[in-house]
XYZ file of C-alpha atoms in Angstrom:
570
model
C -52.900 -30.093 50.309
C -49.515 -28.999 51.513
C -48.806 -27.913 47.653
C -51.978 -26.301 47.141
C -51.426 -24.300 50.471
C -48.408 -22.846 49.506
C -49.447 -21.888 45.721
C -52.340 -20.180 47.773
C -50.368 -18.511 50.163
C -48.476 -17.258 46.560
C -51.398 -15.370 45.675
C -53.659 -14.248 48.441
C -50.233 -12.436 49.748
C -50.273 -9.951 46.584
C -53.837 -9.909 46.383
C -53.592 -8.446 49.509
C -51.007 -5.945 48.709
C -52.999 -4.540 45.646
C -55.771 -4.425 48.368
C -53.610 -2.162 50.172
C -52.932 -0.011 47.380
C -56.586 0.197 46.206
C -58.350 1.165 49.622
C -55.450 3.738 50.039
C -54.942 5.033 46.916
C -58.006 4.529 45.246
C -57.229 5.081 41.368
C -58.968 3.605 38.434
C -55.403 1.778 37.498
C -55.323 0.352 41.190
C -58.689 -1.088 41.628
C -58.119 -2.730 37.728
C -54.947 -4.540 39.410
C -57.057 -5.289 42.395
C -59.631 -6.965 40.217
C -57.124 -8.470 38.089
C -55.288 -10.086 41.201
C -58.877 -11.497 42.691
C -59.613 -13.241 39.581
C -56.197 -14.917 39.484
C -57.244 -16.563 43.102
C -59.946 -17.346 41.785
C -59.392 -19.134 38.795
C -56.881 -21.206 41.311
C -59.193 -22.115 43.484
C -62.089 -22.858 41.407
C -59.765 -25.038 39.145
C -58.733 -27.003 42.651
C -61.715 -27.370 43.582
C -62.252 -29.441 39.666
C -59.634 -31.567 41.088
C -61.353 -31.849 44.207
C -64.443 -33.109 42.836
C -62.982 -36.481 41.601
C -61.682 -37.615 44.849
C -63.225 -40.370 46.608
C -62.974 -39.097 50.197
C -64.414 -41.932 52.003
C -61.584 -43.250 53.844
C -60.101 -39.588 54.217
C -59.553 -38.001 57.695
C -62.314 -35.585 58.874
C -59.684 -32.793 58.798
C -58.876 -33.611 55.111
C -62.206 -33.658 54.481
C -63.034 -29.802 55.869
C -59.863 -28.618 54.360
C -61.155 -30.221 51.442
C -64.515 -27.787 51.838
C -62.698 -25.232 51.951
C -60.216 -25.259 48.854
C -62.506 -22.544 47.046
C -65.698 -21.829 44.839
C -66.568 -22.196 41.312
C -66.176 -19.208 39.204
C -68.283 -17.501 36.579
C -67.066 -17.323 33.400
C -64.272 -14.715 33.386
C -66.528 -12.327 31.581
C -68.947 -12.376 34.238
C -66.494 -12.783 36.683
C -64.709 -9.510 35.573
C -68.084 -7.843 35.483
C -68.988 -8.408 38.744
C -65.794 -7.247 40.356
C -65.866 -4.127 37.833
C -69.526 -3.462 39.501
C -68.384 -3.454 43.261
C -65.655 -1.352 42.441
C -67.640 0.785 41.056
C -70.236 0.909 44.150
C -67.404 1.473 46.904
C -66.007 4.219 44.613
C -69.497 5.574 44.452
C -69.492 5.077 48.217
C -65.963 6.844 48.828
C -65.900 9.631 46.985
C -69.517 11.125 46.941
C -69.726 14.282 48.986
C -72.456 16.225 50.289
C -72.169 20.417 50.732
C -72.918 21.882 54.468
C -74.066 24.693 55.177
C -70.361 26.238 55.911
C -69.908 25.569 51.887
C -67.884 22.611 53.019
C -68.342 19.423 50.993
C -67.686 16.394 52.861
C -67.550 12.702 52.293
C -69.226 9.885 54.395
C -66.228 9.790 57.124
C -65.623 11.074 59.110
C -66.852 14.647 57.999
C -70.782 13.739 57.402
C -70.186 11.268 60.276
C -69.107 14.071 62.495
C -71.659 16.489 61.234
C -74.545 13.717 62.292
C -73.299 13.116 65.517
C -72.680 16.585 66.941
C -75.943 19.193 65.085
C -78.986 19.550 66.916
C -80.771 21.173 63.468
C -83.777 18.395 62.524
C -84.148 19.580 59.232
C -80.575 20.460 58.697
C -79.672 17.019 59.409
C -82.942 15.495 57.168
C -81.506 17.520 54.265
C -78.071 15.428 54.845
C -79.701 12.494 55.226
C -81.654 12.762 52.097
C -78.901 14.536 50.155
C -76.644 11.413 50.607
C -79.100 8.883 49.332
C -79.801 10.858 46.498
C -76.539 10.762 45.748
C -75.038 7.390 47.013
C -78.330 4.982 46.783
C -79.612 6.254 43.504
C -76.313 6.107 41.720
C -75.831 2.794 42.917
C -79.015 1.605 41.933
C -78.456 0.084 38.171
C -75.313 -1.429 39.827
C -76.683 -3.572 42.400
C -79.622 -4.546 40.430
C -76.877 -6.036 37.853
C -75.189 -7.404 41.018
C -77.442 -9.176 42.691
C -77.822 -10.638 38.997
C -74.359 -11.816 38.928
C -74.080 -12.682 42.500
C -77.238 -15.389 42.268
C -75.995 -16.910 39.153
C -72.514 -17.386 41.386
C -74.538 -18.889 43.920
C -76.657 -21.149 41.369
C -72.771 -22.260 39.787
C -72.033 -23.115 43.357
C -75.313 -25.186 43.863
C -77.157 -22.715 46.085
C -80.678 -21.349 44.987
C -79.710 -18.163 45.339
C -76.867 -16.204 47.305
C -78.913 -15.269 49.981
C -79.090 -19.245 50.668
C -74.974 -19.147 50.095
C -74.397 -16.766 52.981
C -76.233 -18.770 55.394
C -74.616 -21.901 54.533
C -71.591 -20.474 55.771
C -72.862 -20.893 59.069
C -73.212 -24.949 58.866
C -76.775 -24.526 60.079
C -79.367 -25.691 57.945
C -81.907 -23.406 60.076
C -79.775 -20.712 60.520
C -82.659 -17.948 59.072
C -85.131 -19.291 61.962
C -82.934 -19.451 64.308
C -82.057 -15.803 63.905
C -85.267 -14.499 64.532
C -85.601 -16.975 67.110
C -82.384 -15.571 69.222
C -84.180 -11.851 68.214
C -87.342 -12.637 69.695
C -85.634 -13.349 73.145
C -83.955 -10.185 72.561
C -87.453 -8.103 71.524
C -88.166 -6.985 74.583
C -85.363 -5.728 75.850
C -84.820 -3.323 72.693
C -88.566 -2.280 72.594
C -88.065 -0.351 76.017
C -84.636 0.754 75.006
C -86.814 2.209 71.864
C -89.313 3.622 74.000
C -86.791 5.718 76.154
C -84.901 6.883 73.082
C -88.399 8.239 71.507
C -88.769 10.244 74.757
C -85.815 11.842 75.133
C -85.858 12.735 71.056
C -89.470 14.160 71.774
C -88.310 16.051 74.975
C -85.713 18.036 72.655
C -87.798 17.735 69.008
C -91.655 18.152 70.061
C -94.366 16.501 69.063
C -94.258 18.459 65.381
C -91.187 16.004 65.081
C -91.426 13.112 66.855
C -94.586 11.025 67.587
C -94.799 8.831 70.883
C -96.594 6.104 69.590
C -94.835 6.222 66.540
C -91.260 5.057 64.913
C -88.022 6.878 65.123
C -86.772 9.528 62.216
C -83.794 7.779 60.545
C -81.805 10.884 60.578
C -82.169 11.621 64.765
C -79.942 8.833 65.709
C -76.527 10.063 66.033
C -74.718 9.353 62.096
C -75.164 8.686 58.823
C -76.830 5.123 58.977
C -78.400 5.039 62.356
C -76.548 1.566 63.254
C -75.301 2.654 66.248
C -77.021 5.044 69.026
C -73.876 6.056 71.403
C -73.939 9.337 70.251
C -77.713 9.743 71.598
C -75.881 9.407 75.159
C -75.468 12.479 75.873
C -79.071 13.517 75.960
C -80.165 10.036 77.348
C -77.911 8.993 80.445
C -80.004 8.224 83.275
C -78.209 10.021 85.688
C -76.531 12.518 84.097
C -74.598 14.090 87.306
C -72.869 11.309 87.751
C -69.247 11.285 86.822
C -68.767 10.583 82.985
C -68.105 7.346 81.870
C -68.009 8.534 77.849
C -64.448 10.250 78.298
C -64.672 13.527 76.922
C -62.926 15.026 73.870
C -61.235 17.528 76.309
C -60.410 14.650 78.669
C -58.779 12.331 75.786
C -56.966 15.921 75.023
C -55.659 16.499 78.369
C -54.084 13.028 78.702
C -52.685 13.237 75.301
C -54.589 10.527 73.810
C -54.243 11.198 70.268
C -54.118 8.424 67.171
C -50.812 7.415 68.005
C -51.253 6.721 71.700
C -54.883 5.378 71.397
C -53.131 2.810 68.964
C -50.323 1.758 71.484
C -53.019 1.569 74.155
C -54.773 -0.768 72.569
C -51.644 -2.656 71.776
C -50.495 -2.691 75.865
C -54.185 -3.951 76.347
C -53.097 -7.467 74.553
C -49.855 -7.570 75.305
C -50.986 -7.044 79.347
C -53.501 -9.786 78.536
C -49.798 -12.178 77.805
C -51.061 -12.026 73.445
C -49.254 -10.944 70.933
C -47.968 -7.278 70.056
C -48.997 -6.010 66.720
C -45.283 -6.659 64.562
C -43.200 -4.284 64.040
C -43.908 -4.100 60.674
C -47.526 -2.276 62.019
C -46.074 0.549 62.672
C -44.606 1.535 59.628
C -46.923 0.276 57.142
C -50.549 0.856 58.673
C -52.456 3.640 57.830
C -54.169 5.430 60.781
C -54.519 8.797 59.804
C -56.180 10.257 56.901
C -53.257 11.354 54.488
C -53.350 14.808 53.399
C -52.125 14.479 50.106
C -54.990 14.510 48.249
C -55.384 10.722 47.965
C -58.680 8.936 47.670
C -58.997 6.347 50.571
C -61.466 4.041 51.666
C -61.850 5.546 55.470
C -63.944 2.613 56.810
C -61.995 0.619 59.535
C -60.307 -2.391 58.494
C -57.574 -4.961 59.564
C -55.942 -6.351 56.820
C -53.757 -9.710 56.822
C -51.504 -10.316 54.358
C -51.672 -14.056 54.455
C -47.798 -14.595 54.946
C -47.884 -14.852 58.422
C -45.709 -11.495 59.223
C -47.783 -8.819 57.801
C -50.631 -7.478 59.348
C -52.019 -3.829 59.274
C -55.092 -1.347 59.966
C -56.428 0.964 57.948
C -58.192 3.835 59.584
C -59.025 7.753 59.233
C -59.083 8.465 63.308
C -60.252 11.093 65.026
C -57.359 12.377 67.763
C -58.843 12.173 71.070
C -61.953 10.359 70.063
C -63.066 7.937 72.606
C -65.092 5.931 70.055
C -62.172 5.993 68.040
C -60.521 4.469 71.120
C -63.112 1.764 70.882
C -63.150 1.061 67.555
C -59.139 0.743 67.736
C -59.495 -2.159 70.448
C -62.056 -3.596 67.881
C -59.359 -3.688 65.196
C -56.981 -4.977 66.669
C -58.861 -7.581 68.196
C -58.879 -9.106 64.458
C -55.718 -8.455 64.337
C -54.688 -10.529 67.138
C -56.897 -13.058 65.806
C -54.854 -13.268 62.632
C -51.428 -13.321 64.860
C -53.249 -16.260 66.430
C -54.324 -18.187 63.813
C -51.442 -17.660 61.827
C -49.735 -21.006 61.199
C -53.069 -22.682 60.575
C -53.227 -23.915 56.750
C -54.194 -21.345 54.355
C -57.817 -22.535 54.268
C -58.118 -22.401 58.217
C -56.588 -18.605 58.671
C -60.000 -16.990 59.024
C -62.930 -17.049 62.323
C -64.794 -20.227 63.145
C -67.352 -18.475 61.501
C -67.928 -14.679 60.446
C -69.681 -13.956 63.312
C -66.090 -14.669 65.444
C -64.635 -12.336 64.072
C -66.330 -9.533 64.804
C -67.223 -10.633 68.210
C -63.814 -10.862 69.169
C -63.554 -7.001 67.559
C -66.615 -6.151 70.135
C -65.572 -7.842 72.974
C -62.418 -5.908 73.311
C -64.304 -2.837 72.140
C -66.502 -3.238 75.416
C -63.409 -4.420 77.563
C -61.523 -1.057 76.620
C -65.168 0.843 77.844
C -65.126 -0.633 81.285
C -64.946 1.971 83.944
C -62.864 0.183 86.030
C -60.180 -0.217 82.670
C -60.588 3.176 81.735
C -60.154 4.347 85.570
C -56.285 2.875 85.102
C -55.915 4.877 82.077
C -56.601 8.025 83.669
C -59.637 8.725 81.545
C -61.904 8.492 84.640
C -61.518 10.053 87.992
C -61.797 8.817 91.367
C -64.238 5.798 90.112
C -66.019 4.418 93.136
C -68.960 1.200 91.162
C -72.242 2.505 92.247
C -75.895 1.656 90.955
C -76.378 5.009 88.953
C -73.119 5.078 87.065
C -73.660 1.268 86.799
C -76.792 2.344 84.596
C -75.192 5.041 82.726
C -72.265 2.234 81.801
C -74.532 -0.361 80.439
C -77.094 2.217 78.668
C -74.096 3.701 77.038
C -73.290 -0.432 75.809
C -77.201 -0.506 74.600
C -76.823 2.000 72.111
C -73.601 0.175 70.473
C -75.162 -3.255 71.028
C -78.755 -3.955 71.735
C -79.627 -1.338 69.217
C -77.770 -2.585 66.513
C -79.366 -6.166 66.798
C -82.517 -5.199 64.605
C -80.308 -2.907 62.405
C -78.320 -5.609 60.945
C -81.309 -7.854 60.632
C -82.962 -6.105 58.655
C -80.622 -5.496 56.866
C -80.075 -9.123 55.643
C -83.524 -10.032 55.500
C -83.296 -7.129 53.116
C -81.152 -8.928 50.668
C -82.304 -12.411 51.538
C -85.428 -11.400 50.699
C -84.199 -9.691 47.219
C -81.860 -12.611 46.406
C -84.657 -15.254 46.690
C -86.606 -13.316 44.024
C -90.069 -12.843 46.271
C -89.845 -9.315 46.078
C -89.584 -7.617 42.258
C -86.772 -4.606 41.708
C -89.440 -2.204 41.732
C -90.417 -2.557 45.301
C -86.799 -2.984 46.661
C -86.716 0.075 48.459
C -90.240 -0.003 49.978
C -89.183 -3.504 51.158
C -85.989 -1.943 52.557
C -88.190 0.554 54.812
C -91.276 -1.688 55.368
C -88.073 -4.390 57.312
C -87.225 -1.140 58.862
C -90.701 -0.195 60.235
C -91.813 -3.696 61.556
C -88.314 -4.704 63.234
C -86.690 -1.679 63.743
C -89.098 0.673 64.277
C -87.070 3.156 62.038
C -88.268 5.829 58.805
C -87.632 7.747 56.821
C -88.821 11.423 57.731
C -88.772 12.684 54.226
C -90.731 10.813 51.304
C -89.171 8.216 49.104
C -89.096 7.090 45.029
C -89.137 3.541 44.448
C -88.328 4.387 40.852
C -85.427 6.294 41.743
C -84.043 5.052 45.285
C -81.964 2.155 47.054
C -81.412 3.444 50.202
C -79.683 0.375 51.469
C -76.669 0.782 48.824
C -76.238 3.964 50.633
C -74.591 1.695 53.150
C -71.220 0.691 53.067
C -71.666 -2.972 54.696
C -74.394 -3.524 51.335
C -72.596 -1.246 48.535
C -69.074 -3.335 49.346
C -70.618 -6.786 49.553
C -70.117 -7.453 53.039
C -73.258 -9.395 54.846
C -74.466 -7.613 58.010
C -75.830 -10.791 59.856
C -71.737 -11.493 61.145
C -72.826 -8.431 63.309
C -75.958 -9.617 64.670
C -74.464 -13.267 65.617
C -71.142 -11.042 67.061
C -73.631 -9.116 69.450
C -74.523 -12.483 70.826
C -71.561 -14.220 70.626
C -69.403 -11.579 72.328
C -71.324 -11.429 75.881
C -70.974 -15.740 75.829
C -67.225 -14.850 75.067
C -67.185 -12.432 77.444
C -69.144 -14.392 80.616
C -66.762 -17.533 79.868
C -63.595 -14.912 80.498
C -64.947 -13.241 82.970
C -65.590 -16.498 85.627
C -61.568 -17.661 84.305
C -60.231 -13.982 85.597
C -61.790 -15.026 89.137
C -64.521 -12.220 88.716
C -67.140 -12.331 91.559
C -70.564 -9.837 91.129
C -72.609 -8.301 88.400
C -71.239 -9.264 84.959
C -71.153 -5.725 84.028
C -68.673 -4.670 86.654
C -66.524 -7.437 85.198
C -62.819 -6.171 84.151
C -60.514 -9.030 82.987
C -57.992 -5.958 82.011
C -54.278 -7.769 82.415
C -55.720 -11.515 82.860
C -52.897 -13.745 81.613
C -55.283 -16.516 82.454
C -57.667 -14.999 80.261
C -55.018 -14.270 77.737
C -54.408 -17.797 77.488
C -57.656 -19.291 77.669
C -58.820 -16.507 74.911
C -55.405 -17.528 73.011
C -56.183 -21.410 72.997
C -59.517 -20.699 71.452
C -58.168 -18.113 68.709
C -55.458 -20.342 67.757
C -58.367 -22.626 66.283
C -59.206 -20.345 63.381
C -61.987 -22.481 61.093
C -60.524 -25.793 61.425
C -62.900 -26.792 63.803
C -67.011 -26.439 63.245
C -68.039 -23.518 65.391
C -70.124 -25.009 67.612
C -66.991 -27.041 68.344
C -65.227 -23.671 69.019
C -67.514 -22.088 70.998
C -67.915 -25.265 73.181
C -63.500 -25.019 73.796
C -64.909 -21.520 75.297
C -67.969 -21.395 76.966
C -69.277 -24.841 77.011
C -72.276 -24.251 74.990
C -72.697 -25.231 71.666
C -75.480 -22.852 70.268
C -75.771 -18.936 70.555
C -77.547 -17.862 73.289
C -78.713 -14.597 74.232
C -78.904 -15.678 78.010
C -75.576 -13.767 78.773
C -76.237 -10.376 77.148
C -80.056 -10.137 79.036
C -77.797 -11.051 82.219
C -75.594 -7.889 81.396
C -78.194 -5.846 80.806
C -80.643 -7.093 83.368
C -80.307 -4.006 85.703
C -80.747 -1.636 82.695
C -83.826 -3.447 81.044
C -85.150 -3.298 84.757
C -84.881 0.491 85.144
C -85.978 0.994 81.437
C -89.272 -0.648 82.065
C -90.002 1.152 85.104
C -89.040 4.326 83.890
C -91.420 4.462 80.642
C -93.718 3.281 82.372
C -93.187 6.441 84.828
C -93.726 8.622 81.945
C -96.784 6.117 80.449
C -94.817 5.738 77.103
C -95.918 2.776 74.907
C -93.682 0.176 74.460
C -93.643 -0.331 70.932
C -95.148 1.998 67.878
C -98.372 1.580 65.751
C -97.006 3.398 62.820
């Protein structure tokens, strides 16, 4: 094992710096290297895991054996295998570089110009023509590709001895119910989004009208604040409670006046960790990451990503930020949360550098995210005055966490009942994106405002999570996973009182307890992990409906001050 780990090592360490190159320079000679430098891992580790396969491991160690799991796949044939790689290339460059023309005669791609656009115009049909205009684009050209994918990706599944890759994915998580048990955490979680639903509607209708919005009805897929509608936060603004109340969204003018541009929003986040007794970012971060958008005329991949470079020294962000963007600011803590997961993990075996399971990962992102949003944290960064905790601005807190959070839950969902539902081969290519909006009707309560073409459209592969192979359920079992995180740090830091008022800002207790639990990467089973943590051994949504307790409370009282329906018939 200790040979195969460093031959590894050897080869995930370039892969990573073509990676680099690719996502930040994206030419047709880089990507080809990219591709060519995958398929070299993955010859490797398909041809260990042929060695592998004619062990007896009866009398090995239980470690041995996972690390053992864990060596690598099977490959398709290298035909195939090029194929397949050639396809998502061509979907995330489909993805990067579209554009769509405002009405300023500005053409802009997906971030963070048509991002920006989303978020900040009031125009209905201005917006719909965005909307649409991007999916015509994006989804339709991506169509023939991810039809030949999800070819290619269930006969990689099938090699592997899945039925499909749908089934693949969700053996990742170890569970063999994992699908039911989804839905099962969801359903616990129903309620609480179907008033959160509700109050959005209202305040839509109260600026829209009823020739726009329908109060028994579902939600226009272009009113909710960006491109995709997966998160809500920048609906806040016409849908705090108590809108007098001091801010607790930082302004743009605010993050201006205290200088907080992407420079300083990076080394704030950094101070966050290092105040918690974790790691710094390296040295190396500094030079090497990319956190502006160059202006040199390069095509770059803008989506936020930490990167690690698998030797154990190099670790970097990627990211197009906004100067004196508090979500920005957010989304920064997020990063580098996997980032100091990687530090963490770091001298684990190759095979164990990654979460306990995808879901980690992200939570760990989110958890900081929400730590960095606290009032009380962002009170000691000067980004809030004179912060006195009262019940009000305690609502307008945890409503502004809803629409990043609760509201996401159904989004991502769907999203992979989507493609588990496409990879198992129950629904046929012609009704793909029917089935895409039909998930989004029943769960989400979510359409489209403007007709569709099943002939022509795949609205999903207008997503980035779907177009660059990424599954979306990590981000539903993060939601959950984040608030046990978060309630098992909380009660270490000595925190007495609402959960929501919690700040465990500069805890070296929690630091280390967090630390201890990081350090772990996958070499334990996750329930094992989380148990280290929180002494549970299953996800649980009992600590996010304890967070949001006081909110769901108000919400239910308050539609049913203005006799909304909870819910939507069509």
């Amino acid at each position: 094992m200790a040979n195969f780990d460093a031959k590894l090592g050897r080869l995930l360490n370039p892969e990573a710096l073509v990676c680099w190159t690719a996502v930040t320079n994206g030419t047709d000679e880089n990507y080809l290297k990219l591709q060519l430098a995958q398929l070299r891992t993955k010859k490797f580790r398909s041809k260990a895991l042929d060695i592998v396969g004619r062990f007896d491991t009866s009398h090995f160690s239980e470690d041995t054996k996972r690390k053992l799991s864990k060596v690598g796949e099977k490959a398709l044939p290298e035909k195939e295998a090029m194929e397949l790689s050639q396809v998502k290339t061509n979907m995330s460059t489909i993805f990067s570089t579209s554009k769509v023309c405002l009405p300023d005669g500005s053409c802009e791609g997906h971030d963070p110009g048509l991002e920006n656009f989303m978020a900040k115009s009031m125009d209905y049909d201005l917006k719909l023509k965005i909307w649409k205009n991007w999916r015509d684009k994006v989804g339709r050209a991506n169509r023939p590709y991810y039809i030949r994918y999800v070819e290619l990706k269930n006969k990689l599944a099938r090699t592997n001895g899945h039925t499909d890759m749908g089934e693949m994915w969700k053996d990742k998580y170890e569970i063999d119910t994992f699908e039911e048990d989804m839905h099962a955490v969801y359903r616990t979680m129903k309620p609480l989004y179907m008033e959160l639903h509700a109050y959005i509607r209202r305040k839509l209708f109260n600026i829209y009208g009823p020739q726009h919005i329908n109060l028994k009805g579902t939600l226009p897929a272009h009113l909710l604040g960006s491109m995709s509608g997966r998160f809500w936060d920048k609906l806040f603004e016409i849908a705090a409670p108590f809108p007098g109340k001091p801010a607790v969204v930082p302004s743009a003018d605010t993050m201006k006046k205290h200088n907080y541009d992407a420079l300083k929003m990076f080394q704030t986040g950094d101070n966050f960790y290092a105040n918690l007794g974790m790691f710094r970012v390296p040295r190396s971060f500094w030079n090497l990451s990319m956190i502006k958008k160059p202006e040199d005329g390069r095509v770059v991949n803008c989506h936020p990503h930490a990167i690690d470079f698998r030797d154990a020294k190099d670790f970097r962000v990627k990211m197009c930020t906004t100067d004196y963007s508090f979500k920005d600011l957010q989304i920064i803590h997020h990063e580098l949360g996997h980032i100091q997961y990687q530090q963490q993990y770091k001298k684990q075996p190759q095979v164990y550098r990654n979460g306990a399971n995808d879901g980690f990962h992200e939570a760990i992102g989110e958890l900081m995210a929400l730590a960095s949003s606290t009032p009380s944290y962002l009170s000691k960064l000067g980004l809030i005055e004179n912060y006195v905790p009262d019940d009000e601005q305690d609502l307008n807190f945890l409503l502004s966490q809803a629409l990043v959070t609760v509201s996401t839950l159904p989004f991502h969902l769907v999203h992979d009942q989507w493609r588990w539902n496409i990879f198992n081969g129950n629904v046929p290519v012609e009704d793909w994106n029917s089935e895409f909006w039909r998930l989004n009707k029943i769960i989400l309560g979510v359409a489209p405002a403007v007709d569709r073409d099943d002939r022509l459209d795949l609205d999903a592969a207008a997503q980035y999570h779907v177009s660059a192979d990424y599954d979306m359920i990590r981000y539903f079992t993060r939601t959950i996973l984040q608030f046990q995180f978060m309630e098992a740090l909380c009660k270490t830091s000595g925190h007495t009182g609402p959960l929501h008022r919690c700040d465990f800002s500069g805890s070296k207790a929690v630091g280390d307890q967090f630390g201890q639990m990081l350090k772990l990467g996958s070499s334990k089973p996750w329930p094992d992990v989380l148990e280290k943590l929180t002494g549970e051994r299953k996800m649980s949504s009992r600590p996010i409906l304890k967070f949001f307790k006081p909110l769901h409370q108000w919400l239910k009282k308050e539609n049913a001050k203005n006799g909304d329906l909870i819910g939507w018939t069509h």
